[in-house]
Short mmCIF file of C-alpha atoms and ligand atoms in Angstrom, two decimals:
data_model
loop_
_atom_site.label_atom_id
_atom_site.label_comp_id
_atom_site.label_asym_id
_atom_site.label_seq_id
_atom_site.Cartn_x
_atom_site.Cartn_y
_atom_site.Cartn_z
CA UNK A 1 -20.16 18.89 -13.91
CA UNK A 2 -21.20 15.75 -12.35
CA UNK A 3 -24.03 15.22 -14.41
CA UNK A 4 -22.67 16.55 -17.31
CA UNK A 5 -19.99 13.66 -17.15
CA UNK A 6 -22.63 10.61 -15.66
CA UNK A 7 -24.49 11.94 -19.00
CA UNK A 8 -21.75 11.33 -21.03
CA UNK A 9 -20.67 7.90 -19.66
CA UNK A 10 -23.58 6.89 -20.44
CA UNK A 11 -24.24 8.31 -23.65
CA UNK A 12 -21.02 7.34 -24.71
CA UNK A 13 -20.50 3.69 -23.42
CA UNK A 14 -18.56 4.17 -19.63
CA UNK A 15 -20.37 3.07 -17.77
CA UNK A 16 -24.36 2.32 -17.61
CA UNK A 17 -26.94 1.87 -14.27
CA UNK A 18 -26.95 -1.19 -13.31
CA UNK A 19 -30.12 -3.48 -13.89
CA UNK A 20 -31.69 -0.40 -15.07
CA UNK A 21 -34.73 -2.40 -17.37
CA UNK A 22 -35.89 -3.95 -13.63
CA UNK A 23 -35.52 0.08 -11.95
CA UNK A 24 -32.06 0.24 -11.32
CA UNK A 25 -29.97 -1.30 -8.43
CA UNK A 26 -28.31 1.52 -5.72
CA UNK A 27 -24.60 2.05 -5.53
CA UNK A 28 -24.25 -0.03 -8.68
CA UNK A 29 -23.03 0.05 -12.02
CA UNK A 30 -22.28 -1.54 -15.03
CA UNK A 31 -18.54 -0.43 -17.49
CA UNK A 32 -19.55 -0.48 -21.16
CA UNK A 33 -17.81 -1.12 -24.10
CA UNK A 34 -15.85 2.38 -23.68
CA UNK A 35 -15.04 1.80 -19.57
CA UNK A 36 -14.06 -1.62 -19.78
CA UNK A 37 -11.19 -0.38 -21.98
CA UNK A 38 -10.42 2.53 -19.70
CA UNK A 39 -10.86 0.13 -16.75
CA UNK A 40 -8.61 -2.55 -18.38
CA UNK A 41 -6.08 -0.06 -18.90
CA UNK A 42 -5.88 1.60 -15.71
CA UNK A 43 -5.55 -1.88 -14.10
CA UNK A 44 -2.72 -2.95 -16.28
CA UNK A 45 -0.73 0.27 -16.02
CA UNK A 46 -1.15 -0.23 -12.29
CA UNK A 47 -0.10 -3.62 -12.44
CA UNK A 48 2.99 -2.08 -15.02
CA UNK A 49 4.49 0.57 -12.56
CA UNK A 50 4.15 -1.47 -9.08
CA UNK A 51 4.56 -4.99 -9.33
CA UNK A 52 6.34 -5.39 -12.92
CA UNK A 53 8.37 -2.02 -12.87
CA UNK A 54 10.31 -3.12 -9.06
CA UNK A 55 11.96 -6.11 -8.44
CA UNK A 56 10.51 -5.96 -4.54
CA UNK A 57 7.17 -6.63 -6.10
CA UNK A 58 5.33 -9.79 -6.96
CA UNK A 59 1.58 -9.97 -7.57
CA UNK A 60 -0.74 -12.56 -6.00
CA UNK A 61 -4.85 -13.25 -6.64
CA UNK A 62 -6.70 -14.62 -3.82
CA UNK A 63 -10.65 -15.53 -3.54
CA UNK A 64 -13.62 -12.87 -2.60
CA UNK A 65 -14.96 -15.42 -0.09
CA UNK A 66 -12.00 -16.54 1.71
CA UNK A 67 -12.28 -18.71 5.77
CA UNK A 68 -15.08 -16.76 8.16
CA UNK A 69 -12.21 -17.06 10.50
CA UNK A 70 -10.11 -14.56 8.05
CA UNK A 71 -12.74 -11.72 9.13
CA UNK A 72 -12.80 -12.64 12.59
CA UNK A 73 -8.91 -12.12 12.97
CA UNK A 74 -8.22 -8.82 10.77
CA UNK A 75 -11.64 -7.21 12.68
CA UNK A 76 -13.88 -6.52 9.95
CA UNK A 77 -16.60 -8.65 12.24
CA UNK A 78 -16.56 -6.02 15.12
CA UNK A 79 -15.30 -2.97 14.03
CA UNK A 80 -16.24 -2.66 10.18
CA UNK A 81 -18.72 -0.36 10.20
CA UNK A 82 -21.05 2.63 9.98
CA UNK A 83 -22.81 5.11 11.27
CA UNK A 84 -26.73 4.87 11.00
CA UNK A 85 -29.90 6.25 11.89
CA UNK A 86 -33.09 5.18 10.76
CA UNK A 87 -35.98 7.15 9.83
CA UNK A 88 -38.97 6.30 12.75
CA UNK A 89 -41.80 6.49 10.31
CA UNK A 90 -40.37 5.24 7.20
CA UNK A 91 -37.99 2.96 8.15
CA UNK A 92 -35.33 4.21 6.17
CA UNK A 93 -31.57 4.15 7.30
CA UNK A 94 -28.81 6.80 6.31
CA UNK A 95 -25.51 7.44 7.60
CA UNK A 96 -25.59 9.58 10.23
CA UNK A 97 -22.95 11.87 9.15
CA UNK A 98 -23.92 12.19 5.62
CA UNK A 99 -27.02 13.69 7.16
CA UNK A 100 -25.06 15.67 9.41
CA UNK A 101 -23.02 17.36 6.51
CA UNK A 102 -26.01 17.83 4.26
CA UNK A 103 -27.55 19.83 6.89
CA UNK A 104 -24.74 22.15 7.80
CA UNK A 105 -24.59 22.92 3.96
CA UNK A 106 -28.02 23.97 4.25
CA UNK A 107 -27.42 25.61 7.01
CA UNK A 108 -24.20 27.76 5.35
CA UNK A 109 -26.84 28.30 1.97
CA UNK A 110 -29.22 30.30 4.81
CA UNK A 111 -26.51 32.23 5.70
CA UNK A 112 -25.86 30.64 9.55
CA UNK A 113 -22.48 29.12 9.97
CA UNK A 114 -22.34 26.22 12.44
CA UNK A 115 -19.11 24.81 13.64
CA UNK A 116 -18.24 21.73 14.68
CA UNK A 117 -16.10 20.78 17.74
CA UNK A 118 -13.98 18.10 15.73
CA UNK A 119 -14.24 16.81 12.54
CA UNK A 120 -17.50 14.89 11.85
CA UNK A 121 -14.76 11.66 11.03
CA UNK A 122 -13.82 11.80 14.45
CA UNK A 123 -17.11 12.45 16.37
CA UNK A 124 -18.03 9.07 17.83
CA UNK A 125 -21.68 7.66 17.66
CA UNK A 126 -22.58 9.54 21.11
CA UNK A 127 -21.61 12.58 19.62
CA UNK A 128 -23.48 12.47 16.42
CA UNK A 129 -26.43 11.32 18.39
CA UNK A 130 -26.35 14.44 20.21
CA UNK A 131 -26.05 16.85 17.41
CA UNK A 132 -28.89 15.48 15.67
CA UNK A 133 -31.07 15.66 19.02
CA UNK A 134 -29.32 19.63 19.80
CA UNK A 135 -30.14 21.15 16.63
CA UNK A 136 -33.70 18.63 15.83
CA UNK A 137 -32.50 17.42 12.43
CA UNK A 138 -34.97 15.09 10.98
CA UNK A 139 -34.91 12.48 8.11
CA UNK A 140 -35.33 13.71 4.64
CA UNK A 141 -38.44 12.92 4.32
CA UNK A 142 -39.26 15.42 7.07
CA UNK A 143 -39.93 12.35 10.38
CA UNK A 144 -37.90 12.20 13.46
CA UNK A 145 -34.44 9.80 13.81
CA UNK A 146 -33.72 7.20 15.59
CA UNK A 147 -30.81 6.83 17.85
CA UNK A 148 -27.22 6.08 15.68
CA UNK A 149 -26.11 2.52 15.66
CA UNK A 150 -23.60 0.57 13.68
CA UNK A 151 -24.20 -0.71 10.91
CA UNK A 152 -21.40 -4.06 9.37
CA UNK A 153 -20.43 -3.44 6.00
CA UNK A 154 -19.25 -6.74 5.33
CA UNK A 155 -21.69 -8.53 2.99
CA UNK A 156 -23.02 -12.18 3.99
CA UNK A 157 -23.65 -15.47 2.29
CA UNK A 158 -23.86 -19.08 2.90
CA UNK A 159 -21.59 -21.75 1.81
CA UNK A 160 -23.15 -24.89 0.07
CA UNK A 161 -27.36 -25.61 0.64
CA UNK A 162 -27.93 -25.04 4.32
CA UNK A 163 -28.10 -21.85 5.65
CA UNK A 164 -27.10 -21.42 9.38
CA UNK A 165 -24.32 -20.12 11.58
CA UNK A 166 -21.42 -22.59 10.49
CA UNK A 167 -21.85 -22.04 6.74
CA UNK A 168 -21.64 -18.64 7.24
CA UNK A 169 -19.33 -16.77 4.56
CA UNK A 170 -18.33 -12.78 3.97
CA UNK A 171 -17.47 -11.59 0.48
CA UNK A 172 -14.09 -9.53 0.62
CA UNK A 173 -14.43 -6.58 2.79
CA UNK A 174 -10.95 -6.00 1.29
CA UNK A 175 -8.69 -7.05 -0.77
CA UNK A 176 -5.83 -7.09 1.60
CA UNK A 177 -6.40 -9.96 4.24
CA UNK A 178 -5.86 -12.68 1.13
CA UNK A 179 -2.25 -11.21 1.15
CA UNK A 180 -2.15 -11.96 4.78
CA UNK A 181 -3.30 -14.90 5.00
CA UNK A 182 -1.05 -15.56 1.74
CA UNK A 183 2.22 -14.41 3.18
CA UNK A 184 3.67 -17.67 3.64
CA UNK A 185 2.82 -19.41 0.78
CA UNK A 186 4.87 -16.38 -0.89
CA UNK A 187 7.59 -16.63 1.22
CA UNK A 188 8.14 -20.27 0.66
CA UNK A 189 7.34 -20.84 -2.94
CA UNK A 190 9.53 -17.43 -4.31
CA UNK A 191 13.00 -15.60 -3.66
CA UNK A 192 11.55 -12.68 -2.40
CA UNK A 193 12.65 -11.44 1.37
CA UNK A 194 11.62 -8.55 3.40
CA UNK A 195 11.80 -5.34 2.20
CA UNK A 196 9.46 -6.44 -0.32
CA UNK A 197 6.01 -6.21 -1.11
CA UNK A 198 2.56 -8.42 -2.66
CA UNK A 199 -0.28 -6.37 -4.82
CA UNK A 200 -3.51 -7.66 -5.71
CA UNK A 201 -6.04 -6.40 -8.23
CA UNK A 202 -9.09 -7.80 -7.44
CA UNK A 203 -13.28 -7.31 -6.47
CA UNK A 204 -14.40 -6.02 -2.49
CA UNK A 205 -17.76 -5.42 -0.97
CA UNK A 206 -19.24 -3.07 1.18
CA UNK A 207 -22.91 -2.89 2.09
CA UNK A 208 -22.53 1.05 2.16
CA UNK A 209 -25.28 3.60 2.35
CA UNK A 210 -24.29 6.08 -0.26
CA UNK A 211 -25.00 9.88 -1.21
CA UNK A 212 -25.75 9.61 -5.17
CA UNK A 213 -21.98 10.33 -5.88
CA UNK A 214 -21.86 8.19 -8.68
CA UNK A 215 -18.85 5.59 -8.64
CA UNK A 216 -17.21 7.61 -5.69
CA UNK A 217 -18.66 4.69 -3.49
CA UNK A 218 -20.34 1.88 -4.66
CA UNK A 219 -21.15 -1.52 -3.47
CA UNK A 220 -18.32 -3.54 -5.32
CA UNK A 221 -15.64 -2.13 -6.53
CA UNK A 222 -11.97 -2.88 -7.63
CA UNK A 223 -9.42 -2.10 -5.22
CA UNK A 224 -5.59 -2.40 -6.12
CA UNK A 225 -3.58 -2.99 -2.51
CA UNK A 226 -0.33 -3.87 -1.80
CA UNK A 227 1.02 -4.79 1.62
CA UNK A 228 4.84 -3.79 1.73
CA UNK A 229 6.77 -6.38 4.60
CA UNK A 230 9.61 -5.00 6.22
CA UNK A 231 12.14 -5.36 9.35
CA UNK A 232 10.82 -2.70 11.65
CA UNK A 233 14.54 -2.24 12.89
CA UNK A 234 16.29 -2.54 9.80
CA UNK A 235 14.30 -0.38 7.85
CA UNK A 236 12.48 3.48 8.72
CA UNK A 237 8.84 3.31 8.85
CA UNK A 238 8.70 7.17 8.16
CA UNK A 239 11.31 7.29 5.34
CA UNK A 240 10.01 3.73 3.62
CA UNK A 241 6.11 5.82 3.99
CA UNK A 242 7.23 8.48 2.66
CA UNK A 243 8.79 6.89 -0.33
CA UNK A 244 5.57 5.35 -1.04
CA UNK A 245 3.80 8.40 -0.83
CA UNK A 246 5.73 9.37 -3.42
CA UNK A 247 5.06 6.47 -5.93
CA UNK A 248 1.35 6.77 -5.14
CA UNK A 249 1.66 11.08 -6.45
CA UNK A 250 3.92 10.08 -9.32
CA UNK A 251 1.33 7.79 -10.29
CA UNK A 252 -1.56 10.26 -10.68
CA UNK A 253 0.49 13.05 -11.72
CA UNK A 254 2.78 11.17 -14.38
CA UNK A 255 1.10 8.71 -15.12
CA UNK A 256 -2.59 9.11 -14.76
CA UNK A 257 -1.68 13.02 -16.32
CA UNK A 258 -3.43 15.01 -13.31
CA UNK A 259 -2.76 18.53 -12.24
CA UNK A 260 -1.34 18.49 -8.59
CA UNK A 261 -3.13 21.74 -7.40
CA UNK A 262 -6.11 19.41 -7.65
CA UNK A 263 -4.28 16.92 -5.24
CA UNK A 264 -4.01 17.53 -1.92
CA UNK A 265 -2.84 14.89 1.95
CA UNK A 266 -5.14 14.69 4.47
CA UNK A 267 -3.53 13.36 7.64
CA UNK A 268 -5.99 10.98 9.89
CA UNK A 269 -5.93 12.09 13.93
CA UNK A 270 -5.72 9.30 16.17
CA UNK A 271 -9.82 9.52 16.55
CA UNK A 272 -10.14 8.53 12.52
CA UNK A 273 -7.76 6.31 11.97
CA UNK A 274 -8.75 2.47 11.33
CA UNK A 275 -8.30 -0.64 14.69
CA UNK A 276 -5.05 -1.96 12.87
CA UNK A 277 -2.85 1.42 11.66
CA UNK A 278 -0.33 3.64 13.41
CA UNK A 279 -0.68 6.21 10.42
CA UNK A 280 -3.22 6.62 7.73
CA UNK A 281 -2.92 9.71 5.11
CA UNK A 282 -5.35 9.61 2.05
CA UNK A 283 -4.31 11.36 -1.16
CA UNK A 284 -7.02 13.45 -1.59
CA UNK A 285 -8.62 14.38 -5.40
CA UNK A 286 -10.52 17.60 -6.25
CA UNK A 287 -14.15 15.51 -7.43
CA UNK A 288 -16.69 17.68 -8.92
CA UNK A 289 -18.64 17.00 -5.55
CA UNK A 290 -15.63 17.89 -3.30
CA UNK A 291 -11.74 16.69 -2.26
CA UNK A 292 -12.95 13.38 -1.12
CA UNK A 293 -10.15 10.23 -0.71
CA UNK A 294 -9.09 9.11 -3.54
CA UNK A 295 -5.86 6.58 -1.99
CA UNK A 296 -5.28 5.58 1.46
CA UNK A 297 -1.83 4.76 3.12
CA UNK A 298 -1.92 3.37 6.13
CA UNK A 299 1.34 1.78 8.67
CA UNK A 300 -0.81 -1.12 9.70
CA UNK A 301 2.73 -2.51 12.01
CA UNK A 302 2.63 -6.12 12.50
CA UNK A 303 -1.80 -6.09 13.64
CA UNK A 304 -2.53 -8.16 10.68
CA UNK A 305 -0.20 -10.99 10.66
CA UNK A 306 -0.10 -10.98 14.54
CA UNK A 307 -3.76 -11.17 14.22
CA UNK A 308 -3.74 -14.36 11.60
CA UNK A 309 -1.11 -16.48 14.06
CA UNK A 310 -2.98 -15.58 16.85
CA UNK A 311 -6.54 -16.90 14.89
CA UNK A 312 -4.76 -19.92 12.96
CA UNK A 313 -2.39 -21.07 15.15
CA UNK A 314 -0.02 -21.07 12.50
CA UNK A 315 3.47 -18.56 12.62
CA UNK A 316 3.80 -16.21 10.43
CA UNK A 317 6.71 -14.29 11.59
CA UNK A 318 9.56 -14.72 8.94
CA UNK A 319 13.25 -15.97 9.41
CA UNK A 320 16.54 -14.52 7.46
CA UNK A 321 18.35 -17.00 5.90
CA UNK A 322 21.79 -15.28 6.77
CA UNK A 323 21.35 -13.80 9.79
CA UNK A 324 18.64 -16.06 11.63
CA UNK A 325 17.18 -13.66 12.89
CA UNK A 326 12.90 -14.09 13.21
CA UNK A 327 10.68 -11.47 13.45
CA UNK A 328 7.64 -10.83 12.70
CA UNK A 329 7.58 -7.87 9.71
CA UNK A 330 5.75 -4.51 9.60
CA UNK A 331 3.27 -3.79 6.57
CA UNK A 332 2.79 -0.31 4.74
CA UNK A 333 -0.10 -0.20 2.61
CA UNK A 334 -1.52 1.84 0.06
CA UNK A 335 -4.97 0.84 -0.93
CA UNK A 336 -7.04 2.09 -3.99
CA UNK A 337 -10.10 1.75 -5.79
CA UNK A 338 -9.61 1.32 -9.42
CA UNK A 339 -12.85 3.06 -9.91
CA UNK A 340 -11.89 6.26 -8.09
CA UNK A 341 -9.43 6.58 -10.15
CA UNK A 342 -11.47 6.34 -13.55
CA UNK A 343 -13.84 9.12 -11.54
CA UNK A 344 -10.91 10.90 -11.23
CA UNK A 345 -9.36 10.72 -14.99
CA UNK A 346 -13.11 11.19 -15.96
CA UNK A 347 -13.96 14.52 -14.25
CA UNK A 348 -9.83 15.52 -14.98
CA UNK A 349 -9.71 15.42 -18.99
CA UNK A 350 -13.22 16.07 -19.42
CA UNK A 351 -13.45 19.75 -21.56
CA UNK A 352 -15.90 21.19 -23.08
CA UNK A 353 -15.21 24.55 -25.68
CA UNK A 354 -18.17 26.33 -27.46
CA UNK A 355 -17.16 24.02 -29.94
CA UNK A 356 -16.97 20.51 -28.99
CA UNK A 357 -16.97 18.34 -25.54
CA UNK A 358 -13.72 16.14 -25.32
CA UNK A 359 -11.69 14.21 -22.80
CA UNK A 360 -7.66 14.29 -22.98
CA UNK A 361 -6.92 10.81 -21.70
CA UNK A 362 -3.14 10.06 -21.61
CA UNK A 363 -2.51 8.44 -24.66
CA UNK A 364 -1.73 5.03 -22.30
CA UNK A 365 -4.95 5.29 -20.68
CA UNK A 366 -7.45 6.07 -23.42
CA UNK A 367 -9.86 3.34 -24.47
CA UNK A 368 -8.86 3.52 -28.16
CA UNK A 369 -5.46 4.62 -29.56
CA UNK A 370 -6.86 5.59 -32.61
CA UNK A 371 -9.34 5.33 -34.90
CA UNK A 372 -9.49 4.83 -38.68
CA UNK A 373 -11.82 6.19 -41.34
CA UNK A 374 -13.02 6.17 -45.05
CA UNK A 375 -13.61 10.03 -45.99
CA UNK A 376 -16.20 8.43 -47.59
CA UNK A 377 -18.20 5.52 -47.00
CA UNK A 378 -19.40 4.74 -50.74
CA UNK A 379 -16.20 4.40 -52.48
CA UNK A 380 -15.03 1.11 -52.66
CA UNK A 381 -11.55 1.86 -53.01
CA UNK A 382 -11.31 4.07 -50.37
CA UNK A 383 -12.81 1.35 -47.79
CA UNK A 384 -10.65 -1.10 -48.73
CA UNK A 385 -7.72 0.89 -48.59
CA UNK A 386 -9.00 2.17 -44.78
CA UNK A 387 -9.57 -1.61 -43.90
CA UNK A 388 -6.16 -2.60 -45.18
CA UNK A 389 -4.93 0.00 -42.76
CA UNK A 390 -7.35 -0.34 -39.65
CA UNK A 391 -6.46 -4.34 -39.27
CA UNK A 392 -2.45 -3.47 -39.86
CA UNK A 393 -3.24 -0.96 -36.73
CA UNK A 394 -5.00 -3.38 -35.01
CA UNK A 395 -1.68 -5.64 -34.43
CA UNK A 396 -0.21 -2.42 -33.17
CA UNK A 397 -2.84 -0.34 -31.17
CA UNK A 398 -6.63 -0.83 -30.16
CA UNK A 399 -7.91 0.53 -33.01
CA UNK A 400 -11.36 2.04 -33.58
CA UNK A 401 -13.42 1.43 -37.26
CA UNK A 402 -15.71 4.28 -38.33
CA UNK A 403 -17.74 4.26 -41.71
CA UNK A 404 -21.26 5.77 -40.53
CA UNK A 405 -22.13 9.14 -40.94
CA UNK A 406 -19.79 12.32 -41.59
CA UNK A 407 -16.52 13.10 -40.23
CA UNK A 408 -17.08 15.60 -37.92
CA UNK A 409 -20.30 13.55 -36.08
CA UNK A 410 -17.21 10.46 -36.47
CA UNK A 411 -14.47 13.17 -34.84
CA UNK A 412 -17.25 14.29 -32.32
CA UNK A 413 -17.94 10.78 -30.98
CA UNK A 414 -13.77 10.43 -31.21
CA UNK A 415 -12.98 13.39 -28.61
CA UNK A 416 -15.87 12.41 -26.15
CA UNK A 417 -14.72 9.20 -25.36
CA UNK A 418 -10.77 10.76 -25.52
CA UNK A 419 -9.27 8.81 -28.43
CA UNK A 420 -5.85 10.82 -28.88
CA UNK A 421 -5.53 10.20 -32.89
CA UNK A 422 -8.09 9.46 -36.26
CA UNK A 423 -7.00 8.39 -39.70
CA UNK A 424 -8.53 9.43 -42.52
CA UNK A 425 -7.75 7.53 -45.66
CA UNK A 426 -8.85 9.86 -48.41
CA UNK A 427 -8.54 10.17 -52.57
CA UNK A 428 -4.92 11.72 -51.94
CA UNK A 429 -4.17 8.37 -49.84
CA UNK A 430 -4.79 6.23 -52.96
CA UNK A 431 -2.40 8.00 -55.22
CA UNK A 432 0.89 9.03 -52.22
CA UNK A 433 0.45 6.68 -49.76
CA UNK A 434 -0.44 9.18 -46.64
CA UNK A 435 -3.27 9.73 -44.70
CA UNK A 436 -4.50 12.84 -42.55
CA UNK A 437 -4.13 12.31 -38.72
CA UNK A 438 -6.56 14.40 -36.57
CA UNK A 439 -4.74 14.96 -33.04
CA UNK A 440 -7.90 15.19 -30.38
CA UNK A 441 -6.30 18.28 -28.26
CA UNK A 442 -5.08 20.49 -30.70
CA UNK A 443 -7.52 19.30 -33.81
CA UNK A 444 -4.25 20.19 -35.58
CA UNK A 445 -4.35 17.34 -39.10
CA UNK A 446 -0.80 16.63 -40.57
CA UNK A 447 -0.38 14.45 -43.27
CA UNK A 448 1.75 10.94 -42.46
CA UNK A 449 2.77 8.50 -45.06
CA UNK A 450 1.47 4.89 -44.05
CA UNK A 451 4.58 3.17 -43.59
CA UNK A 452 5.81 5.73 -40.49
CA UNK A 453 2.49 5.89 -39.03
CA UNK A 454 3.31 3.60 -36.73
CA UNK A 455 6.34 5.18 -35.36
CA UNK A 456 4.39 8.35 -35.60
CA UNK A 457 1.43 7.18 -32.93
CA UNK A 458 3.98 5.73 -30.87
CA UNK A 459 5.68 8.93 -30.62
N1 GAP B 1 -7.09 -2.49 2.90
C1 GAP B 1 -7.19 -0.98 3.29
C2 GAP B 1 -8.31 -0.49 2.82
O1 GAP B 1 -9.54 -1.04 2.33
P1 GAP B 1 -9.95 2.12 2.99
O2 GAP B 1 -9.18 3.36 2.92
O3 GAP B 1 -11.54 1.21 2.70
O4 GAP B 1 -8.79 0.55 2.98
C3 GAP B 1 -9.08 1.70 0.35
O5 GAP B 1 -10.30 1.40 1.29
C4 GAP B 1 -9.43 2.67 -1.43
O6 GAP B 1 -10.79 1.36 -1.29
C5 GAP B 1 -10.70 4.04 -0.67
O7 GAP B 1 -9.16 4.71 -0.82
C6 GAP B 1 -11.26 4.00 -1.99
O8 GAP B 1 -9.75 4.38 -2.98
C7 GAP B 1 -11.24 2.75 -2.40
N2 GAP B 1 -12.75 2.29 -1.82
C8 GAP B 1 -13.12 2.19 -0.63
N3 GAP B 1 -14.58 1.87 -0.51
C9 GAP B 1 -15.00 2.22 -1.13
C10 GAP B 1 -16.39 2.32 -2.41
N4 GAP B 1 -17.60 1.69 -1.80
N5 GAP B 1 -16.17 2.36 -3.38
C11 GAP B 1 -15.33 2.44 -3.80
N6 GAP B 1 -13.99 2.80 -3.68
C12 GAP B 1 -13.84 2.29 -2.52
#
């Protein structure tokens, strides 16, 4: 199914492989005219649900390149790494855990059951290295493998014209740190007080080795993160954590229309948790290539604010103006990649029937809310009436105009990009000011009077 989705995404203008005229760039994708609308809708709905609809949330937009000390303080320079292994002949690098995973799958297909003493995520570099040696696992090219090593995921660059140690900078590996470094500004410039959260949407960059799972894991991706600050003496962290888990679940099932059967929670063991977290859970989605992490939620305690205080020398504590109590706020962080939500939406709403392929995207997320067609393109009176209606709908909805080919082809295109309604102007329209509205999911057609059309589409 993943191959079908990738083909649909390219054919209909959702996603193109980056730089394909130069042979492509691994782990990188561009969003086309249809995809960009879906991505914007995901971004806007996330913002509406988590920032605008809540009185305890504000947003910010920080830089991609932050002061390099930020990443030393956060632990990314020392600990943000993947376990890699090298083919000793070709010097190509692979993720050790991915090679082991593929090898286990190949054994299962041969009917041999291999059990791991602990989950792969929890295995140390040495344990994975020993496993590779014990089972004589080779590289995909059939060559011997080196010892596994840690490989830092931060993309580095240089500020200014001089490439020297002093000008070293990083593209942010997560949007979260721009929130922590602005904590004091937000407290001082707004009227928020804990418990409250700061949200941010923006690009993050990771020099990842991936296994061809389309946009699931890419170098460059868009994160939507929340850092929720609270006084751990006043607020029970487990209750708060539970309410954020519910908010994530609600977003995916109610806003994105995902079946709860395709979702599970996975709790990280002590060994799997990131260095900053006291509790981490991943909301997992059944992607076409397996059940994988969609959205993480971590209890970061006071780790980040404490680290930034230590490295910057600036006080990032909060003093309650009423009680005078000074403390370092604790933090709960729900963090998701919008591109993963995008892939989830495509996977969840993709349907193939004997007659057609269609995407049953929720109305609020669909790239186009409505498409307008004149029944035939060679009757000027139909075309001008249809154009007039299309232009007036554009004031209310993202509206698509199509007068090419026959109606069947137009429906096919709109079904495949997930447009909920198609409006056709025909000869009857000229007589009684009604149009046919065809529903994407049921394919049923209804005649609706033009003056009632906006209300009809808003239902
Ligand atoms: N601030 C915490 C943090 O960044 P993470 O689990 O590394 O935590 C959060 O990332 C979310 O970002 C993930 O759940 C996933 O949705 C998304 N994500 C992470 N790496 C990604 C990548 N290489 N490509 C696409 N999305 C990614």
